[in-house]
XYZ file of C-alpha atoms in Angstrom:
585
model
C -5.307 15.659 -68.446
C -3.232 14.328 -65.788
C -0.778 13.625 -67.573
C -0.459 17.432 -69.069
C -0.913 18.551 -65.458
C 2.177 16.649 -64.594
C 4.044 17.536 -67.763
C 3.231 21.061 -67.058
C 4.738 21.120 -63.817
C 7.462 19.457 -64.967
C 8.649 22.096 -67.219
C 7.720 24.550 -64.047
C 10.134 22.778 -62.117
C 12.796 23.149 -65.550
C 12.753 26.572 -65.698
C 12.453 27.300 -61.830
C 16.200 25.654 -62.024
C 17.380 27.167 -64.713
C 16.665 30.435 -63.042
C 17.412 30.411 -59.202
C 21.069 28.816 -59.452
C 22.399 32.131 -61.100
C 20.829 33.970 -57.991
C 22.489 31.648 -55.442
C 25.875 31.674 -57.586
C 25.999 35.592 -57.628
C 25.321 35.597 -53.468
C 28.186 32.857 -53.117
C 30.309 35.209 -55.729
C 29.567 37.998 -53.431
C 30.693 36.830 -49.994
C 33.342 34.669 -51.482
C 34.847 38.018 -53.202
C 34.539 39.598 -50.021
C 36.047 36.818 -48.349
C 38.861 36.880 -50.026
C 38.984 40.402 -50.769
C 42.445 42.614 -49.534
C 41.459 45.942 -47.663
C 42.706 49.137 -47.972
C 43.242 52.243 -45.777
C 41.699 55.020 -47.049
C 42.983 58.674 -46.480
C 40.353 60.799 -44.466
C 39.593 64.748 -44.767
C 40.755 66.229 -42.016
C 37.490 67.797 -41.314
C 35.379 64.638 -40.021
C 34.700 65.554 -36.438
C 31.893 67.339 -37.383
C 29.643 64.248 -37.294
C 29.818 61.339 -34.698
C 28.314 58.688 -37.094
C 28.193 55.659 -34.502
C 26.209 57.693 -31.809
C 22.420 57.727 -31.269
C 20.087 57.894 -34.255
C 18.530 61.732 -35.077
C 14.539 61.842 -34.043
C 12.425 60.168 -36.448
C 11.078 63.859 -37.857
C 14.884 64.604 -38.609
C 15.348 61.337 -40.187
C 12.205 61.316 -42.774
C 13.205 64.747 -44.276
C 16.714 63.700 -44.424
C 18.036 65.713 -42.061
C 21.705 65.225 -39.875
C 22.181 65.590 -36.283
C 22.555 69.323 -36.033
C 25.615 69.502 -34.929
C 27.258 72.211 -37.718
C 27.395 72.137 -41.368
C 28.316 69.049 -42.962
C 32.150 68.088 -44.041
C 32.727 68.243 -47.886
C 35.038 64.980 -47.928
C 37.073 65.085 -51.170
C 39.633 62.702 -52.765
C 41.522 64.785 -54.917
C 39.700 67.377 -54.693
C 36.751 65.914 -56.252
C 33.599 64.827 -53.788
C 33.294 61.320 -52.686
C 29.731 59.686 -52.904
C 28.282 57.106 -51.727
C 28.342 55.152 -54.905
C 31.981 55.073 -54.849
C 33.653 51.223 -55.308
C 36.749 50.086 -54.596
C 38.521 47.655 -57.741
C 36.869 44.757 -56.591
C 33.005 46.501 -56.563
C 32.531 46.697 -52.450
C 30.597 49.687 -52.285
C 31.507 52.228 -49.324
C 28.134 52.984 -46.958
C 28.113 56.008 -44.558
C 26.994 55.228 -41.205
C 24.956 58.405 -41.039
C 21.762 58.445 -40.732
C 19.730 56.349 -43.626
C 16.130 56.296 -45.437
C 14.250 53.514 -45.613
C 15.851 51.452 -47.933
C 19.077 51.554 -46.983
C 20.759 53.879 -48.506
C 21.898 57.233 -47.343
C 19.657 59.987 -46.392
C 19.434 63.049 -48.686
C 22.126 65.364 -48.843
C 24.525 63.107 -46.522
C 28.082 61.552 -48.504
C 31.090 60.526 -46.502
C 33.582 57.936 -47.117
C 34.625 54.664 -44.890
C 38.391 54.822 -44.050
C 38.840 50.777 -45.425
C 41.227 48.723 -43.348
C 41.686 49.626 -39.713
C 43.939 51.819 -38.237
C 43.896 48.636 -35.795
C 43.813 45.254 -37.495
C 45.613 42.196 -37.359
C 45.073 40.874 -41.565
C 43.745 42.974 -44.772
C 41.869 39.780 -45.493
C 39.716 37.261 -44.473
C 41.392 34.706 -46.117
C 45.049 35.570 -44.955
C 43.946 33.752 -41.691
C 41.333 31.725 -43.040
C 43.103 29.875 -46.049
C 40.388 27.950 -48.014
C 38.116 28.639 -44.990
C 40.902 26.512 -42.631
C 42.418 27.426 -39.791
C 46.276 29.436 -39.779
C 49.715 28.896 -38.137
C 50.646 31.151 -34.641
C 51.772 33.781 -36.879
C 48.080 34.805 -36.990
C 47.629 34.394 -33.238
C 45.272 37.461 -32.102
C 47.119 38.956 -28.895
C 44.795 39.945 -25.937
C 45.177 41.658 -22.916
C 43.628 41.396 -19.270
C 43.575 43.404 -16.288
C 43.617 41.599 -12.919
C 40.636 42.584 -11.452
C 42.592 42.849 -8.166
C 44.905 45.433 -9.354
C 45.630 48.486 -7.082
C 44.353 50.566 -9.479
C 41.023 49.628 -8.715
C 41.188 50.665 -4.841
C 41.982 54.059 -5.790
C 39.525 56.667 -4.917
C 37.408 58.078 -8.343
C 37.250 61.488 -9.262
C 33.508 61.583 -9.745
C 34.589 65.031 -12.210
C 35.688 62.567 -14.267
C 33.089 59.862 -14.970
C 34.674 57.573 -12.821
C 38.449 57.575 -13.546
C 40.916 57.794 -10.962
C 43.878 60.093 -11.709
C 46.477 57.728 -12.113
C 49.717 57.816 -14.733
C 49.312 54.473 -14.771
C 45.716 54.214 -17.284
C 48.310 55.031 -19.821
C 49.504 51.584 -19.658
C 47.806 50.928 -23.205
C 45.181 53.232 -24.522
C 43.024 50.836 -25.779
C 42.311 49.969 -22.706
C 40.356 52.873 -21.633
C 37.078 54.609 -23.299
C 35.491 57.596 -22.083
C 37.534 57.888 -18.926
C 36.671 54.202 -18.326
C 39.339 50.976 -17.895
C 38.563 48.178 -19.348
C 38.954 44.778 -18.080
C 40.180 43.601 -21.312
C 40.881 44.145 -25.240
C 42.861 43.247 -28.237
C 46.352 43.814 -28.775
C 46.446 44.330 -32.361
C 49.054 43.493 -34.559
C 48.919 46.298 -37.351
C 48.151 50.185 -37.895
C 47.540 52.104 -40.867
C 48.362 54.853 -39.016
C 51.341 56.306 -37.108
C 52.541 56.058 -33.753
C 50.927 52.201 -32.771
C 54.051 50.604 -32.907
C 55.753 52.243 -30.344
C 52.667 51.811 -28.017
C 52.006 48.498 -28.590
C 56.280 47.957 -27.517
C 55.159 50.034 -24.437
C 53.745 46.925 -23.160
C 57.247 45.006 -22.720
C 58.739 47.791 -19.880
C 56.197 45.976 -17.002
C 57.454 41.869 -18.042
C 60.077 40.781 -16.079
C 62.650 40.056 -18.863
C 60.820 41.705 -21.570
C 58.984 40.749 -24.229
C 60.475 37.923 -26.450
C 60.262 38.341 -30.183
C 58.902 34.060 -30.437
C 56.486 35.718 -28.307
C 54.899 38.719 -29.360
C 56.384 39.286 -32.702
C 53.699 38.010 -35.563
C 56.707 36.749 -38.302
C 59.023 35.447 -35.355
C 56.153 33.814 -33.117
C 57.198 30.477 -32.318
C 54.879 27.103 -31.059
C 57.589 26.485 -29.184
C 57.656 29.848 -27.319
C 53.907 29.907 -26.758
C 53.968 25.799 -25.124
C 56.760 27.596 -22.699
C 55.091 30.594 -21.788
C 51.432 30.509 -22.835
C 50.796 33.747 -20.483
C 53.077 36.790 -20.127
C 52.075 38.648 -17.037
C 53.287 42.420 -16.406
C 52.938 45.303 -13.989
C 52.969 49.061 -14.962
C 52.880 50.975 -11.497
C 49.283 49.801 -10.171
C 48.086 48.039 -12.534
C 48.733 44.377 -13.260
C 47.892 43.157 -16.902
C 48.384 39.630 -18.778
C 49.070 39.206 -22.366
C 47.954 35.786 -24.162
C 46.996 34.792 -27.493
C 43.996 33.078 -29.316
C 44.945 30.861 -32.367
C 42.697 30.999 -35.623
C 39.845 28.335 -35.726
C 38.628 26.776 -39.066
C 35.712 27.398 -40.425
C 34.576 24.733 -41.913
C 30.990 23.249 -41.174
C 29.743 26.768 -39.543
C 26.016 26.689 -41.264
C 25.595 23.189 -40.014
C 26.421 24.682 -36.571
C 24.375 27.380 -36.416
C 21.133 24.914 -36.699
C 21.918 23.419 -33.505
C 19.988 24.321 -31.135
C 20.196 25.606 -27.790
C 17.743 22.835 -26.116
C 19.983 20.312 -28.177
C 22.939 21.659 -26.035
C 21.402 21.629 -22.843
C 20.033 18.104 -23.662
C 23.388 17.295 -23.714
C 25.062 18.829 -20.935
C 22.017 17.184 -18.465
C 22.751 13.635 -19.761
C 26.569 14.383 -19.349
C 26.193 15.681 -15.985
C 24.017 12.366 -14.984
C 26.042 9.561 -17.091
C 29.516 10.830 -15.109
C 27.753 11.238 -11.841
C 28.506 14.879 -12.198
C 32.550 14.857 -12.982
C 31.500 16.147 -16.498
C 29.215 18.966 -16.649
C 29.577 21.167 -19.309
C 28.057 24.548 -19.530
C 25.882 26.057 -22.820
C 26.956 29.300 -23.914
C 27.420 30.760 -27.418
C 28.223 28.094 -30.294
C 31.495 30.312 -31.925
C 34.719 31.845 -30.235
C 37.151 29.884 -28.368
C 35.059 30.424 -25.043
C 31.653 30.279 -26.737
C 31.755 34.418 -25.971
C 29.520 34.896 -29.362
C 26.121 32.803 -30.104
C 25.030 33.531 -33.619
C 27.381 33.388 -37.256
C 26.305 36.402 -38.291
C 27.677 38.079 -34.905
C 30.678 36.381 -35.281
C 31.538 37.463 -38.536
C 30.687 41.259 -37.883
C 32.946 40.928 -34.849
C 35.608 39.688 -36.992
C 35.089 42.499 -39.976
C 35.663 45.478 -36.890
C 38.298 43.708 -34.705
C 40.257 41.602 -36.996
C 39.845 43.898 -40.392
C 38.885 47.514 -38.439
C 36.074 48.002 -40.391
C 32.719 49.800 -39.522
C 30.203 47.612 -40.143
C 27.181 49.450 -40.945
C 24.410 49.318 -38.012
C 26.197 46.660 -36.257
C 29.934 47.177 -35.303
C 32.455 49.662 -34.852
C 35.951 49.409 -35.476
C 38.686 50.410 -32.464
C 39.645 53.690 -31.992
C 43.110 54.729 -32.775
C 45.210 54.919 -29.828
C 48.099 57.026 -31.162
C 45.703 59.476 -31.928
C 42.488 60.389 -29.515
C 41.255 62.595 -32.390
C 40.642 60.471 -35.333
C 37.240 58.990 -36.015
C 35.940 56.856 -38.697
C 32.191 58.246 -39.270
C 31.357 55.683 -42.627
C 30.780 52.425 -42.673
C 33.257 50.407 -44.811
C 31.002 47.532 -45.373
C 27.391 47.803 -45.547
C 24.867 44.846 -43.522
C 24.117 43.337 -46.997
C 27.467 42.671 -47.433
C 27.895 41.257 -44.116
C 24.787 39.340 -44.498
C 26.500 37.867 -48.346
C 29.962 37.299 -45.843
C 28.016 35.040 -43.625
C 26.353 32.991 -46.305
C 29.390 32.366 -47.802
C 30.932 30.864 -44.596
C 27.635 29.160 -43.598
C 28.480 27.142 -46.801
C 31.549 26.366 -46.249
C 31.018 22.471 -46.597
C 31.498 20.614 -43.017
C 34.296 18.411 -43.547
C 33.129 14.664 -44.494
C 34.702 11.137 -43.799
C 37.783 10.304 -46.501
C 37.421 7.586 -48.921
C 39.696 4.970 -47.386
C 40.809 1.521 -48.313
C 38.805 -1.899 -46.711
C 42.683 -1.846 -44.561
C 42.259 1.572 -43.323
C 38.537 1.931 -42.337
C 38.698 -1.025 -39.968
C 42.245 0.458 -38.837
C 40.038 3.905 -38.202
C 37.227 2.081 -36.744
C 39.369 0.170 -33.952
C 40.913 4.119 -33.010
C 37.552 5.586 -32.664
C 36.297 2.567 -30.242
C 39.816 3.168 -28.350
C 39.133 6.812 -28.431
C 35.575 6.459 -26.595
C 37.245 3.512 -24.355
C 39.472 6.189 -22.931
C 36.263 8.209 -22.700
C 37.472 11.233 -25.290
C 34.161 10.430 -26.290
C 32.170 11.577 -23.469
C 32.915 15.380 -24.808
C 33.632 14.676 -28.594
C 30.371 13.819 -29.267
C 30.110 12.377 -32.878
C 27.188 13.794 -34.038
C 25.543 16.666 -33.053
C 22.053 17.051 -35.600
C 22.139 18.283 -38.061
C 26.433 18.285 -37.432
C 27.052 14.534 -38.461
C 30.875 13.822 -37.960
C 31.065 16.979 -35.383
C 33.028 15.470 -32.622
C 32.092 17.919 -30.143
C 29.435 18.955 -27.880
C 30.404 22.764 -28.248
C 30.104 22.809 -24.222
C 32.084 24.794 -21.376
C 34.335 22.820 -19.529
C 36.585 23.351 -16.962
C 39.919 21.949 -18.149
C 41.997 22.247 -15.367
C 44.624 25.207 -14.456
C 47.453 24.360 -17.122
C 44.488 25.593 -19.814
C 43.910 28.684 -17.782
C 44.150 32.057 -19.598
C 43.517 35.235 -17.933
C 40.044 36.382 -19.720
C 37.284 34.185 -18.049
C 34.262 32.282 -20.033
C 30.518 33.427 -19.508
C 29.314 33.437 -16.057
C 26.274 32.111 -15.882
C 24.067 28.943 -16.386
C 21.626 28.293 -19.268
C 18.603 29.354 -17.950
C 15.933 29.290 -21.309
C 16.383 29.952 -25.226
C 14.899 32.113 -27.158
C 14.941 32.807 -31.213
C 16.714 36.183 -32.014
C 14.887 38.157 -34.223
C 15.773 37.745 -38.332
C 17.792 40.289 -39.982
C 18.510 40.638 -43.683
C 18.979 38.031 -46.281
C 21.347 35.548 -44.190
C 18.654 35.481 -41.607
C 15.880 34.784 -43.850
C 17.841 32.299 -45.583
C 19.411 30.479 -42.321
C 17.328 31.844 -39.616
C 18.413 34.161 -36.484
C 20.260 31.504 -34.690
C 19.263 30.884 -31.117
C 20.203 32.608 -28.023
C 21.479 31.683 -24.512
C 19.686 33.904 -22.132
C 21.299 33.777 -18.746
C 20.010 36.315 -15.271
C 20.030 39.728 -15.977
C 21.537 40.311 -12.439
C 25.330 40.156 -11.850
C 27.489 40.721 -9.228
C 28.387 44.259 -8.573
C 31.764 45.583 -9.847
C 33.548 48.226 -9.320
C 32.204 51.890 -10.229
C 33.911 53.304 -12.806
C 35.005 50.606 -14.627
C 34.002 48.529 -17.363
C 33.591 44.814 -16.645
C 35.235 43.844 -20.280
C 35.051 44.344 -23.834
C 34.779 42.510 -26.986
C 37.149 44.465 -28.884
C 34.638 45.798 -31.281
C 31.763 48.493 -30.354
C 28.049 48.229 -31.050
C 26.807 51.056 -32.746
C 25.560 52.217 -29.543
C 28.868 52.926 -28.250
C 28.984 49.621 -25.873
C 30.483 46.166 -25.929
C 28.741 43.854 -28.002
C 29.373 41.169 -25.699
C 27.312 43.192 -23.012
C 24.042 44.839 -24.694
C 23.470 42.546 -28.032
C 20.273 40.091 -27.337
C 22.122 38.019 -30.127
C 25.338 37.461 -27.750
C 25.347 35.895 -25.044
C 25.591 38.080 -21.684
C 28.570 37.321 -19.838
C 28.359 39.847 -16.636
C 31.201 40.678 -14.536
C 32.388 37.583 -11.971
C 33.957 38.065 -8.975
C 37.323 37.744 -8.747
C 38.204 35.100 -5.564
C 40.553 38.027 -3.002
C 44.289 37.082 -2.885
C 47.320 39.000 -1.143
C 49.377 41.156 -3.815
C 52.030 39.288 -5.515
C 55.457 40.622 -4.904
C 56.273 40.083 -8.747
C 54.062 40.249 -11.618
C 52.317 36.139 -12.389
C 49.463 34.591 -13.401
C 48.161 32.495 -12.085
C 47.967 35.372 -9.518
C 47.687 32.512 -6.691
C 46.492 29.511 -5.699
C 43.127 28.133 -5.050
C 41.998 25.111 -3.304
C 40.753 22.588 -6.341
C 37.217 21.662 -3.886
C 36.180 25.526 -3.552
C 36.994 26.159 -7.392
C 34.258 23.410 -8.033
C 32.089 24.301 -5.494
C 31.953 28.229 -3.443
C 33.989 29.397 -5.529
C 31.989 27.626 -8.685
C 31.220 30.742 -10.665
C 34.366 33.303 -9.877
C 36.575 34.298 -12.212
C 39.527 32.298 -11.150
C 37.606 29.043 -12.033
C 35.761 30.288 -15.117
C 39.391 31.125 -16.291
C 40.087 27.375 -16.557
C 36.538 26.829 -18.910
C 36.732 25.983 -22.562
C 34.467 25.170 -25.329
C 35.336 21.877 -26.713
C 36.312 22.658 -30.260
C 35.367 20.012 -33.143
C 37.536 17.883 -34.121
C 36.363 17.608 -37.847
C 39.121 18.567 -39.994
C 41.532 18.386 -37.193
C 44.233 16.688 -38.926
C 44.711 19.750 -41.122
C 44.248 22.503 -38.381
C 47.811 22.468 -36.709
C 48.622 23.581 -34.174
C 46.149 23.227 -31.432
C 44.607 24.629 -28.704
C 42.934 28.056 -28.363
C 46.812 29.424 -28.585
C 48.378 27.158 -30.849
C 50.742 26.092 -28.235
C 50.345 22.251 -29.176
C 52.555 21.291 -32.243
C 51.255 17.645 -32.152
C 47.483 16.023 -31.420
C 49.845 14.079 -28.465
C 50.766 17.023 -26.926
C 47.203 18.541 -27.198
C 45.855 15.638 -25.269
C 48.543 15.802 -22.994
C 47.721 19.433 -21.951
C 44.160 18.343 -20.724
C 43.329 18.380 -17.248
C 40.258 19.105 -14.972
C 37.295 17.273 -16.515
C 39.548 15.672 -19.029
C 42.018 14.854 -16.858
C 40.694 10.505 -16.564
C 40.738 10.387 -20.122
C 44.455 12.019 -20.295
C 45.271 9.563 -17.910
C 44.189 6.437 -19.573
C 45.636 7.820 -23.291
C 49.056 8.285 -21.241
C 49.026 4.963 -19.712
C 47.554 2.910 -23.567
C 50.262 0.559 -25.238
C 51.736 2.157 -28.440
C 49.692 0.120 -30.889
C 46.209 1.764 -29.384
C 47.963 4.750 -29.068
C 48.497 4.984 -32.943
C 45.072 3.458 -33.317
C 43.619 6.148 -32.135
C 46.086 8.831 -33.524
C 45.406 7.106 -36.761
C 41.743 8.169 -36.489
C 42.070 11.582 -35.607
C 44.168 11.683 -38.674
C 41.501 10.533 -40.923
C 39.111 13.576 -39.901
C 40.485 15.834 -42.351
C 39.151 19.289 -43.629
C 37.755 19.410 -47.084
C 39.487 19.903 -50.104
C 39.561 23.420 -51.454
């Protein structure tokens, strides 16, 4: 009997296999065919103002009779003159969603078709993969180009004209349209490379008449950007009457490994950043914050892939994230969603198994070569941040901590603010959720320092489909606030730094302003890193020497002491960083 019991389950077990693989194949199919899948612009009817798509949902007795907004009759969006529904697919099968209101399941309510617009206007690739190549990292050609607005700009000492919400009537708001939403400046947003629509170009040029000198081409240009040009002049800082901007750049980062990532927790960081703190009698102290972005800006994968569908791509993402608005043209308005919260959920699962890159297979030679680099590389005390393993990330080399890395890494948008005060689990949503879990949250105080009226203390470069930053009302993101900026006499010309501070307030009064958390960094992992050139969060580092060589602040002993090695335990410990490479395609 037992023995039929067994056999029994046996062939359970058989045919359980033989059935779920084809399930997880067709999800991997899915997000890696959206992955890799080039966008298109789509024409719009002329007639979509009728509908603001991204604004607040209709009362719930509107919504379960399948009602709109009441706001006028509904646009009859055509493509040649024929309706477009919502069942309409583009050649590869992504399915177009409106972002109108929807029933229970999903899916549109009755009576309501319109049509996403596809890629952007804004956007910077038509792909994921055209700056993720086999899920690696890309060359400064892909750079995304940000600006900044010195808190301390003129501008903002202007009086408000409380007629309209806030904004001061000032030419000089015109700088960049993307800069300001519903009379309001931001404090910062993405300069994006591309349009699909007219008129961009010329604004985005704009930005060279306040730069001493201009703009270089190796600069600013995508298909002329140099390393070279970058490790020369990794900030370009401008004026444009009373305000004073910065323009730098953020280099692609791999994705390999992301799924083991995500299950680290929170209380596995902060475990991490106490024992640093007490181990280097406080000369180390790194800070938790999100686990993705360059700054650790975004906590969860799923977050950082819908950020990356509406600011990288310009697509609506349905529920979630809004694409920028067009700043040639005030008028236009996406009201669909070009790709749906299933498909983002498919998109994440596909980079969640991305595998995390693995040690090579290496001669008897070679592995004790490899072994004497990594004990030179924790000698030197790389080590103390690189942390190899980081459960369930074996291999990791990083603690994926804030830390301040002294003022030749500072870039004009600051980390997060504040300290890790508790963690909590975000809420599931959809199948990646249920699959991977919500991911775990930094929650930080609610209170932060006052800025100025009017004005928006930053943006992520994407909306929430409640019309603000992501970055500011998400409970999945981590809340950054607005730090205050340390008060320094106006510059005569346009620079950035904008002056100098003493090093001892920067670390201590001056701790949490947003001079010092401009010099803060997440330390990346160095898995893979011998395949992810060029380096640093701009790319401005051809060579792993010259990335090392750019550390300062809390690195700066371990800088030291690689500067002053011998050659041979130099290229010992070059010669392991080479062997972390990212996994075959």
């Amino acid at each position: 009997m037992a023995t039929t019991d067994r056999c029994g389950l046996g062939w359970w077990m058989v045919l359980s296999l033989m059935v779920c693989p084809p399930v997880f194949a067709q999800d991997t199919a899915a997000g890696r065919e959206l992955f890799e899948h080039e966008w298109e612009f789509v024409e719009r009817a002329p007639n979509f103002m009728d509908f603001d798509a991204m604004g607040p949902m209709p009362p719930r007795r509107d919504r379960e009779h399948g009602r709109g907004r009441g706001r006028g009759p509904r646009p009859d969006h055509r493509d040649n003159g024929h309706p477009l529904d919502n069942g309409r697919q583009l050649d590869s099968g992504i399915q177009l969603r409106s972002m109108l209101p929807a029933n229970e399941r999903g899916g549109l309510a009755e009576g309501l078709t319109v049509a996403g617009d596809g890629l952007g206007p804004l956007h910077n690739a038509a792909s994921c993969a055209a700056c993720h190549p086999g899920g690696g990292a890309s060359g400064v050609n892909h750079n995304v180009t940000q600006i900044t607005v010195d808190p301390r700009s003129p501008v903002f000492d202007l009086q408000p004209d409380r007629g309209r919400r806030g904004m001061p009537r000032n030419a000089d708001m015109g700088l960049f349209p993307g800069l300001v939403t519903d009379n309001t400046l931001s404090f910062n947003t993405v300069v994006h490379d591309l349009s699909t629509r007219p008129g961009y170009e010329s604004i985005r040029q704009r930005l060279s008449i306040g730069v001493p000198n201009g703009l270089q081409p190796e600069w600013f240009t995508p298909e002329q950007r140099t390393v070279a040009a970058i490790a020369e002049q990794p900030v370009v800082a401008g004026r444009y009457g009373t305000v004073d901007y910065y323009l730098s750049q953020r280099n692609t980062t791999p994705l390999h490994g992301m799924g083991d990532i995500e299950k680290i927790s929170a209380n596995r960081l902060k475990a991490v950043s106490l024992s640093q703190t007490r181990s280097s009698g406080g000369t180390i102290s790194g800070r938790v914050a999100g686990k993705y972005g360059w700054r650790g800006q975004v906590s969860t994968l799923s977050d950082f892939v819908a950020g990356a569908c509406a600011t990288e791509l310009g697509l609506n993402v349905a529920g979630i994230a809004q694409q920028a608005k067009d700043p040639a043209d005030d008028r236009y308005r996406s009201l669909a969603a070009d790709i749906s919260a299933t498909q983002v959920a498919e998109l994440t699962s596909y980079v969640a198994d991305l595998p995390a890159p693995s040690k090579q297979m290496l001669s008897l030679d070679e592995r004790k070569r490899v072994r004497r680099g990594e004990y030179v590389f924790n000698s030197v005390g790389c080590g103390a941040c690189h942390i190899a393993d980081l459960q369930p990330a074996r291999g990791i080399y990083s603690d994926l901590l804030l830390h301040d890395m002294g003022p030749e890494l500072q870039d004009p948008l600051p980390a997060p603010a504040y300290q890790l005060a508790s963690t909590q689990k975000t809420a599931p949503t959809g199948r990646y959720s249920s699959r991977y879990g919500g991911g775990q949250t930094a929650s930080y105080p609610t209170e932060s320092p006052p800025s100025r009226s009017g004005y928006r203390t930053g943006r992520s470069g994407y909306q929430s489909r409640r019309g603000h930053s992501m970055a500011e009302t998400d409970s999945s993101v981590v809340t950054t606030g607005m730090p205050q900026a340390i008060p320094m006499a106006h510059p005569e010309k346009p620079q950035f730094p904008r002056g100098e501070v003493n090093e001892v307030d920067l670390r201590g009064r001056h701790r949490f302003t947003w001079d010092a958390l401009q010099r803060e960094w997440k330390t990346p992992p160095l898995w893979g890193v011998a395949d992810s050139a060029p380096y640093l969060h701009d790319g401005r580092a051809k060579t792993l020497t010259d990335a090392i060589q750019w550390h300062g602040g809390e690195a700066e002993v371990a800088k030291r002491k690689f500067v002053s090695l011998d050659q041979d335990p130099k290229d010992l410990l070059l010669a392991f960083l080479g062997s972390l490479k990212a996994p075959l395609n």
